[in-house]
Coordinates of C-alpha atoms in Angstrom, one line a residue:
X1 CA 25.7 30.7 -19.0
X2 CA 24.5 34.4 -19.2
X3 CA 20.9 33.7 -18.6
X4 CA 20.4 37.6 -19.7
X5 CA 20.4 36.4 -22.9
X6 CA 17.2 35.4 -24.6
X7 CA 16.2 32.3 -25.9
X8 CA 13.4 32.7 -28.7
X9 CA 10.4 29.8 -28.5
X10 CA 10.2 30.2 -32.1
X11 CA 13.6 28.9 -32.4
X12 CA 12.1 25.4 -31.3
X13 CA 9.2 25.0 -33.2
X14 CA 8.0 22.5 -35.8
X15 CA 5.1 21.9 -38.0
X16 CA 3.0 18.6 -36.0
X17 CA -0.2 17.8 -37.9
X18 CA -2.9 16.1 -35.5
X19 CA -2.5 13.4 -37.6
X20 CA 0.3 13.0 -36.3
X21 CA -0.6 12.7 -32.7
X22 CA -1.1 9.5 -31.6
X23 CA -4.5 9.5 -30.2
X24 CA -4.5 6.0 -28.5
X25 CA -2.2 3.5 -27.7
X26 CA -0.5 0.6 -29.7
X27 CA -2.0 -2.7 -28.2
X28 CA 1.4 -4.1 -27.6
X29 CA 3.7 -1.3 -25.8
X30 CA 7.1 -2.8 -27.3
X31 CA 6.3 -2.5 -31.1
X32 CA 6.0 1.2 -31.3
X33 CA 8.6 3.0 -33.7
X34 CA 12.1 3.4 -32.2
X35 CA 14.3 6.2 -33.7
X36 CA 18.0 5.8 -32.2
X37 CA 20.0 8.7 -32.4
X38 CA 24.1 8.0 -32.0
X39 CA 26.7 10.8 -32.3
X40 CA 24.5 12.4 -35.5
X41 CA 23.7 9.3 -36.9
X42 CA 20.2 8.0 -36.9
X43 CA 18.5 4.7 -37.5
X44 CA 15.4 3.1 -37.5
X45 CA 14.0 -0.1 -35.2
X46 CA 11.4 -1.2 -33.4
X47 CA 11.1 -0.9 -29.9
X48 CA 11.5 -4.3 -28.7
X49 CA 15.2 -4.1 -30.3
X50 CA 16.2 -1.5 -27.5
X51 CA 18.1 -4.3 -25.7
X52 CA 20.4 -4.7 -28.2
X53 CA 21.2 -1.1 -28.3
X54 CA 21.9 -0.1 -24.5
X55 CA 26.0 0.1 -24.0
X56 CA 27.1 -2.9 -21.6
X57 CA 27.6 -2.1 -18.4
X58 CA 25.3 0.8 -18.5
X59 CA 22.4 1.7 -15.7
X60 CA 19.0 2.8 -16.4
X61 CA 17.3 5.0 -14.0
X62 CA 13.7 4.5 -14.4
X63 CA 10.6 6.9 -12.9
X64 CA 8.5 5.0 -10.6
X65 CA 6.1 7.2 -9.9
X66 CA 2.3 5.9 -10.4
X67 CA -0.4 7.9 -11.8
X68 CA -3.5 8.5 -9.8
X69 CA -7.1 9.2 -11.8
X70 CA -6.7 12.8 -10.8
X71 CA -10.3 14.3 -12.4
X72 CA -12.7 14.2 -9.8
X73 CA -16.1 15.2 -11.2
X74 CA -19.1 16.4 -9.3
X75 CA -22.6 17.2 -10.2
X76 CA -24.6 20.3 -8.0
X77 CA -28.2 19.5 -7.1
X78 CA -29.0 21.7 -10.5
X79 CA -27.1 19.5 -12.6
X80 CA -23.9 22.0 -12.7
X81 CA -20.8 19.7 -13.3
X82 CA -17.6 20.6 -11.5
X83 CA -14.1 19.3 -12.0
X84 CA -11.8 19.3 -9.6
X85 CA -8.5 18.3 -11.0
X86 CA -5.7 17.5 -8.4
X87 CA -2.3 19.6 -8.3
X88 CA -0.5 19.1 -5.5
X89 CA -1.7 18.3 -1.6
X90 CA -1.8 20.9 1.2
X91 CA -2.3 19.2 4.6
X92 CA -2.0 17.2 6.5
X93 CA 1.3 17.0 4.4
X94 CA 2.5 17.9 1.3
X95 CA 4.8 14.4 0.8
X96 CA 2.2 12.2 -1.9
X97 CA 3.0 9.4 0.0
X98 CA 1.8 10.5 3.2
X99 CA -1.8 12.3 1.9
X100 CA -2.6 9.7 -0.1
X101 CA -2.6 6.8 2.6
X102 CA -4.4 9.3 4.9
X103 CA -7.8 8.4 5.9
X104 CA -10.3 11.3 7.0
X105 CA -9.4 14.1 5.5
X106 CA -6.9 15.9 3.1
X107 CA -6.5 19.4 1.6
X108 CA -5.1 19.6 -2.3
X109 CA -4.5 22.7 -4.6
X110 CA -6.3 21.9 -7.4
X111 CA -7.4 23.1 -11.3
X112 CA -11.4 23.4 -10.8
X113 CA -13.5 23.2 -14.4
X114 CA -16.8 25.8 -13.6
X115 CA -15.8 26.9 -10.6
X116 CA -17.3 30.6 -10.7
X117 CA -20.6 28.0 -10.2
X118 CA -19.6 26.6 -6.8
X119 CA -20.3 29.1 -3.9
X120 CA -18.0 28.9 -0.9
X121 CA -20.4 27.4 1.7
X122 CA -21.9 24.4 -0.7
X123 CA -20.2 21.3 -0.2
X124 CA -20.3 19.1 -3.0
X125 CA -21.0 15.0 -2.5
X126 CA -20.8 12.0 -4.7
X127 CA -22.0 8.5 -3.3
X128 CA -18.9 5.8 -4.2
X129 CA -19.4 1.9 -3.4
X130 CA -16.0 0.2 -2.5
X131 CA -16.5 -3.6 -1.7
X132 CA -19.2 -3.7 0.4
X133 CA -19.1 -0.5 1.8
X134 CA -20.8 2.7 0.8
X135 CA -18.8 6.2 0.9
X136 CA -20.0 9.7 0.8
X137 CA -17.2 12.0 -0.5
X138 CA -17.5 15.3 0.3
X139 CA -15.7 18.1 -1.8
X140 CA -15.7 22.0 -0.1
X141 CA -13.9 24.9 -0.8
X142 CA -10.9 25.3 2.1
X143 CA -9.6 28.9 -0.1
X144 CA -10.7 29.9 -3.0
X145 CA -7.8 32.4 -3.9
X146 CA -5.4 29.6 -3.2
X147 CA -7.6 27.0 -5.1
X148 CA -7.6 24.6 -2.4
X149 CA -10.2 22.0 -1.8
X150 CA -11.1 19.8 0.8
X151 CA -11.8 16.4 0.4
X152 CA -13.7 14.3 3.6
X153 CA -15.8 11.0 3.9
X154 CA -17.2 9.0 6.6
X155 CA -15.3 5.7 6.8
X156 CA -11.7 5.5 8.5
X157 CA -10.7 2.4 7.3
X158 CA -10.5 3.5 3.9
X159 CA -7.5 5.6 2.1
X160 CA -7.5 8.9 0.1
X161 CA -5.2 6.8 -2.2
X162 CA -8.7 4.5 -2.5
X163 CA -11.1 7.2 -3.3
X164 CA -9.1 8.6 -5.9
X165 CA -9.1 5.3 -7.5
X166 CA -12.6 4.3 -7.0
X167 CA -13.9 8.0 -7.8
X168 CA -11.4 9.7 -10.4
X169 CA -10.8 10.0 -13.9
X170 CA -6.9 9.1 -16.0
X171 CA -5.8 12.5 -16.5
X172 CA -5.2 12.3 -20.2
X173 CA -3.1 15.1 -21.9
X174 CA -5.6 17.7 -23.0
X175 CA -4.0 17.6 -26.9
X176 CA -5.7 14.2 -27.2
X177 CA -9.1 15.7 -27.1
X178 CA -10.7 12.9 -26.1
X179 CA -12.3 11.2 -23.0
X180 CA -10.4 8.4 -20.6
X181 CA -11.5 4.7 -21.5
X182 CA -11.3 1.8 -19.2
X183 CA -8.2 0.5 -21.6
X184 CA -6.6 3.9 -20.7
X185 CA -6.3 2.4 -16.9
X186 CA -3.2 0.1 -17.4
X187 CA -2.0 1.3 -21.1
X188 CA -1.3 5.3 -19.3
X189 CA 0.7 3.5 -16.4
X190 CA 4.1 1.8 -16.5
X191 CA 4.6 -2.0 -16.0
X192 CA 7.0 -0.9 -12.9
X193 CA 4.8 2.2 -11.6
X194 CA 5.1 1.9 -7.7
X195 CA 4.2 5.0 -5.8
X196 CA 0.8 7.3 -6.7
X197 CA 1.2 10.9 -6.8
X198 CA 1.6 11.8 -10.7
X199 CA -1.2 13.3 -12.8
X200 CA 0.7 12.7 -16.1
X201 CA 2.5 9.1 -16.9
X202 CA 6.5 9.4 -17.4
X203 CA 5.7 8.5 -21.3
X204 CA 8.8 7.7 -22.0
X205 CA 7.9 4.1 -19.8
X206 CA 4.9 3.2 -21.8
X207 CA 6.8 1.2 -24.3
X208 CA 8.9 -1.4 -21.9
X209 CA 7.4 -4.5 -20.9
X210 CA 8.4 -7.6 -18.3
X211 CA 10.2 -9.1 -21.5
X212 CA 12.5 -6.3 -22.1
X213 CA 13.3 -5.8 -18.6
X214 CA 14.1 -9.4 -18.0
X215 CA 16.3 -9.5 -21.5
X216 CA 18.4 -6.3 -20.3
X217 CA 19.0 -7.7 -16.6
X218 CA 20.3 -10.9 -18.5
X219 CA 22.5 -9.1 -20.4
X220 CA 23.6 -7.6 -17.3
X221 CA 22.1 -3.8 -17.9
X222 CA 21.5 -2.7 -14.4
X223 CA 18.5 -0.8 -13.2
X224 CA 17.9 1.5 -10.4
X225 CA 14.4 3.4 -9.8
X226 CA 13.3 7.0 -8.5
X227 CA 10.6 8.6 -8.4
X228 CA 9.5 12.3 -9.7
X229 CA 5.2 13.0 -9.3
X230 CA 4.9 14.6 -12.7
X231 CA 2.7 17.7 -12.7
X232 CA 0.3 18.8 -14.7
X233 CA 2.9 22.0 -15.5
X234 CA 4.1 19.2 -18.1
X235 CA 1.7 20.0 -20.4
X236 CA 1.2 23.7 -19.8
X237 CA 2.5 25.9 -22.7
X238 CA 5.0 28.2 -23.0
X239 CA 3.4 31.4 -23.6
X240 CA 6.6 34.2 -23.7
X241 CA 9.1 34.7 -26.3
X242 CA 11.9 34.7 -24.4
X243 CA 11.4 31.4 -22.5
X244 CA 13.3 32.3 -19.6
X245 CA 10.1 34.0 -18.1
X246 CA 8.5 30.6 -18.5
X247 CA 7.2 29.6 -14.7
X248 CA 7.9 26.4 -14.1
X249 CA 5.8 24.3 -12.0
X250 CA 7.7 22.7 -8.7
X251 CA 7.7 18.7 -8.8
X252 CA 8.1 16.2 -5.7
X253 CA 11.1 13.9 -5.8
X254 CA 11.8 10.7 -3.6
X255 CA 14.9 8.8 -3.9
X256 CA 16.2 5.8 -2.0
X257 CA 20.1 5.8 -1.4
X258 CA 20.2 2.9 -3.9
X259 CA 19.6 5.2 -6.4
X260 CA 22.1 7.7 -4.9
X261 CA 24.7 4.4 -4.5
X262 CA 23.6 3.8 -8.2
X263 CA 25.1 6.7 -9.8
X264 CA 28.7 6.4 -7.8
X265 CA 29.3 2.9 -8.9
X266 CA 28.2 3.4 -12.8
X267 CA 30.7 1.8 -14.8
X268 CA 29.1 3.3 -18.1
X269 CA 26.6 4.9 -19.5
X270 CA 23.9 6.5 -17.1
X271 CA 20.9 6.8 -19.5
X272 CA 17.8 8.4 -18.5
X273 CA 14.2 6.6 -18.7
X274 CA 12.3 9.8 -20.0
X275 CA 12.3 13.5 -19.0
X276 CA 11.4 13.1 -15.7
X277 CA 14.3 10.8 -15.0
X278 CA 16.8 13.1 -16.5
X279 CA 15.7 16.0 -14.8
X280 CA 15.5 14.4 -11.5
X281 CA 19.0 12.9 -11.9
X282 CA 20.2 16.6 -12.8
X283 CA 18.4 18.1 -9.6
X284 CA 20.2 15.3 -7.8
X285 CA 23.5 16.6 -9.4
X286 CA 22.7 20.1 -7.5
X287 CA 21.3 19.4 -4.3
X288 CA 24.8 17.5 -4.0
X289 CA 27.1 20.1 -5.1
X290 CA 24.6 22.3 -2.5
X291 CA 25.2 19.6 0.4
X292 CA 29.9 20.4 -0.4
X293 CA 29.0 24.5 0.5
X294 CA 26.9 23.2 3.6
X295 CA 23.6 24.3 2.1
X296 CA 21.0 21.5 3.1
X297 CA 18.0 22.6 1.2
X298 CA 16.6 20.1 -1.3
X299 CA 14.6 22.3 -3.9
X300 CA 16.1 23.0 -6.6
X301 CA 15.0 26.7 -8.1
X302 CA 15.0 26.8 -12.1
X303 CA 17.7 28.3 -12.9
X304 CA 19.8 27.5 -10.2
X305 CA 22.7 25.4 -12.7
X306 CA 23.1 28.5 -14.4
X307 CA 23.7 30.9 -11.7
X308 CA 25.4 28.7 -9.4
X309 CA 29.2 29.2 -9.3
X310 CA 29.7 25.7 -8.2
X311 CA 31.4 22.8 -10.1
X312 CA 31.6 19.5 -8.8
X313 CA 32.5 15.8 -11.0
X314 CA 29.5 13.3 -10.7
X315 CA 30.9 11.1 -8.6
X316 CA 31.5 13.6 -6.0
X317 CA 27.9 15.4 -5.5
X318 CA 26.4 12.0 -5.4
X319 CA 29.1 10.9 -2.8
X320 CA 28.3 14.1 -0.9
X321 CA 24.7 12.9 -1.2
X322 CA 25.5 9.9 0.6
X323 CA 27.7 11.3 3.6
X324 CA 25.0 13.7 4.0
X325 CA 22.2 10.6 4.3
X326 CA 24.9 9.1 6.5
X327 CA 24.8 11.7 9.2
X328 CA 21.5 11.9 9.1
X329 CA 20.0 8.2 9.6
X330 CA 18.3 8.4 6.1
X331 CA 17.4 5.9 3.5
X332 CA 15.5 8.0 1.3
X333 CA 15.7 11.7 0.5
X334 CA 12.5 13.8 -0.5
X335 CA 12.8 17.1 -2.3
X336 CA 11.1 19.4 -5.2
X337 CA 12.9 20.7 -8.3
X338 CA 12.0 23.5 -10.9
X339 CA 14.9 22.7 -12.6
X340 CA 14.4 24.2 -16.2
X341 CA 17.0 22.1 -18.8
X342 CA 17.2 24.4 -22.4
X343 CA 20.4 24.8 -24.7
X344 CA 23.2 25.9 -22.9
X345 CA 22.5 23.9 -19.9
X346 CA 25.8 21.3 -19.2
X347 CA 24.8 17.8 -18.2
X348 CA 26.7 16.7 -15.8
X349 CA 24.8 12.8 -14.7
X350 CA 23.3 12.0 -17.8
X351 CA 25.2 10.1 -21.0
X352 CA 21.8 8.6 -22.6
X353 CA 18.1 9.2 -23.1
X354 CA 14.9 7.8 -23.8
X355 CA 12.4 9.5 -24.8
X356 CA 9.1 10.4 -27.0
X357 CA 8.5 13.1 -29.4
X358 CA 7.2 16.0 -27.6
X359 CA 5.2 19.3 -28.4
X360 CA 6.7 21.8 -29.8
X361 CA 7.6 24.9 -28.5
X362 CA 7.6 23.2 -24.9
X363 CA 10.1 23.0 -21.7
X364 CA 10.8 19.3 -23.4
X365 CA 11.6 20.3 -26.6
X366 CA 14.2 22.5 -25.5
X367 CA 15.7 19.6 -22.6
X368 CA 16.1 17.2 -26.3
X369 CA 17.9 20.4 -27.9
X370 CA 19.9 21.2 -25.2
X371 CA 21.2 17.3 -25.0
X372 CA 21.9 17.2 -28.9
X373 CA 22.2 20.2 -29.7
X374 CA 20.6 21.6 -33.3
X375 CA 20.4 17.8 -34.2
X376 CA 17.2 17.7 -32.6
X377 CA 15.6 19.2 -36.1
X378 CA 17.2 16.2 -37.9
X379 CA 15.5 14.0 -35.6
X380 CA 12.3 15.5 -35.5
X381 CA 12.4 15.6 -39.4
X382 CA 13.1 11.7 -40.0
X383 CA 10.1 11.3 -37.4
X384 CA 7.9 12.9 -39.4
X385 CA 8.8 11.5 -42.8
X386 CA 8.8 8.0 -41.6
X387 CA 5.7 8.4 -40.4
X388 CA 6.5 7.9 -36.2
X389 CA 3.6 8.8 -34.2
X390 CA 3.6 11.7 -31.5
X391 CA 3.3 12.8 -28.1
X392 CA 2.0 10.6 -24.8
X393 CA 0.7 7.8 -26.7
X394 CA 3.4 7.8 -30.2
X395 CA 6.8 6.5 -30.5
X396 CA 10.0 6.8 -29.0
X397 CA 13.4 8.0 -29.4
X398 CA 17.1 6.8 -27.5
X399 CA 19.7 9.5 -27.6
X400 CA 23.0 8.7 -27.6
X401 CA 25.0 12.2 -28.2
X402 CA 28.5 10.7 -27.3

């Protein structure tokens, strides 16, 4: 794809009412609206009817990654309220994993609400009970041109992973325009989320249950899981016409080889639990095709697919994935992506996706157009006129192109 040529944001617009934007959450996930898209033909069910719509013998890759309460709020002796809104860590690593089971004291990049009212050599300190213990957290700025704070307290035996949880806020989309409430704990979570790191759910998740994951293993659907730490760049809008100057925010991918084995042994579909599984499958695609030219770097930049000169089938880039994990004595792989999916792009992993109805004029808008095409204005408008609620918290689509 020429990548000199522009793609207008106005070309993937649409008209979304806040009524329309699903403010809170159905109290059971499975009976939210289903739309299911197949080869231009669309229909309408209910959620909890996915299982009879999966291909046999497909395998559903599914993002495991768990969100952590990423709004830390502190108060200034004069009553001044700061927000400190974790981005991504710093030190004393930047793998999640490793930062948020470390106990003394870790340095994030973050988004800080009022921080022209926090002077460099003021520490900020909040009081948290935890069991039976008391902990003072201390907030201080490490760089203020970098946006990096860092975060101490004075008890060893207790993890980052712990204070975010006692201490923080859910990170709700801003376009809800509302505050967290205790419900928003579980429902903004998945029922398989694993591993803390994201600051925004993979939404597409929300709506399975135990009961629908049981159901598809019993029809013999098979399931593999990986894990993408969504960023808060998921939300942030894209603000040029030509959207190939849109920046796009880095993300932190882990994946086990089972995953990797996964996608050689597929003996159907590969469908794509949300976004973030799509694009992390994708990413895969190209750090595979990167490992056959002897390139060993595992960030993908984001607009590496349409530059690179490369082809590969599936099955071999994953292969080379494996050989390459061989060698080296691994059983899990960590990397970033940037990868930026718009019309023009060519899937090469994914056959199927799940997914909610997203904002429009965003990155996700265009991945849904660039996987069917200009049928994603015939989706959209049946959403709307049957009345299928919106964004983080609405409805659902599965996306069958082929």
């Amino acid at each position: 794809m020429n990548t000199e040529k522009e793609i207008n944001l106005s070309d993937y617009t649409y008209s979304l009412p806040d009524e329309r934007i699903a403010k809170y959450p159905l109290d059971k996930r499975d009976l939210s609206k289903l739309l299911h898209y197949h080869k231009g033909v669309i229909e309408h069910k209910k959620f909890k009817e996915i299982e009879e719509l999966i291909p046999d013998h497909s395998t559903l890759f599914f993002n495991n990654t768990k969100v952590i309460p990423a709004r830390l709020i502190f108060h200034k002796s004069t009553g001044a309220q700061i927000e400190i809104f974790l981005l991504k860590p710093i030190s004393p690593s930047p793998i999640l994993s490793v930062v948020m089971e470390e106990r003394e004291t870790v340095i994030w990049e973050c988004m800080i609400g009022n921080f022209k009212k926090w002077k460099d050599d003021i520490p900020l300190m909040r009081d948290l009970i935890l069991g039976d213990k008391n902990i003072i957290l201390q907030a201080s700025i490490h760089d203020r041109e970098k946006r990096q704070i860092k975060f101490s307290w004075n008890d060893d035996s207790i993890s980052f992973s712990e204070i975010v949880e006692a201490s923080g806020k859910v990170p709700l989309p801003p376009y809800l325009n509302r505050q967290p409430e205790e419900d928003d704990k579980p429902r903004y979570q998945t029922v398989y989320s694993a591993h803390d790191g994201a600051v925004a759910a993979p939404t597409a998740g929300l709506h399975f249950t135990p009961e629908i994951l049981k159901s598809l293993a019993d029809r013999g659907i098979k399931e593999s899981f990986l894990t993408l730490h969504v960023s808060a760049g998921t939300f942030q809008p894209i603000k040029t016409e030509n959207i190939l100057e849109h920046p796009m925010h880095s993300e932190q991918m882990v994946v086990d080889r089972q995953s990797i084995q996964s996608v050689v042994e597929a003996q159907n579909s590969i469908i794509a639990i949300g976004t973030t599984s799509m694009r992390t499958l994708e990413s895969l695609y190209w750090f595979g095709v990167r490992l056959m030219h002897g390139d060993e770097g595992f960030a993908i930049e984001k607009l590496e697919p349409y530059q690179s000169q490369q082809k590969a089938a599936r099955s071999e880039a994953f292969s080379a994935i494996l050989e390459w994990m061989d060698r080296n004595n691994l059983n899990q792989i960590i990397g970033t992506t940037e990868i930026f999916i718009f019309p023009g792009y060519q899937f090469r992993v994914c056959d199927g996706l799940i997914t909610n109805f997203h904002q429009p004029g965003s990155t996700l808008i265009l991945l849904v157009a660039a996987f069917i095409g200009e049928d994603w204005r015939k989706v959209y408008h049946e959403a709307d006129i049957n009345g299928y609620r919106f964004l983080s918290y609405g409805d659902s689509s599965f996306l069958l192109p082929k």
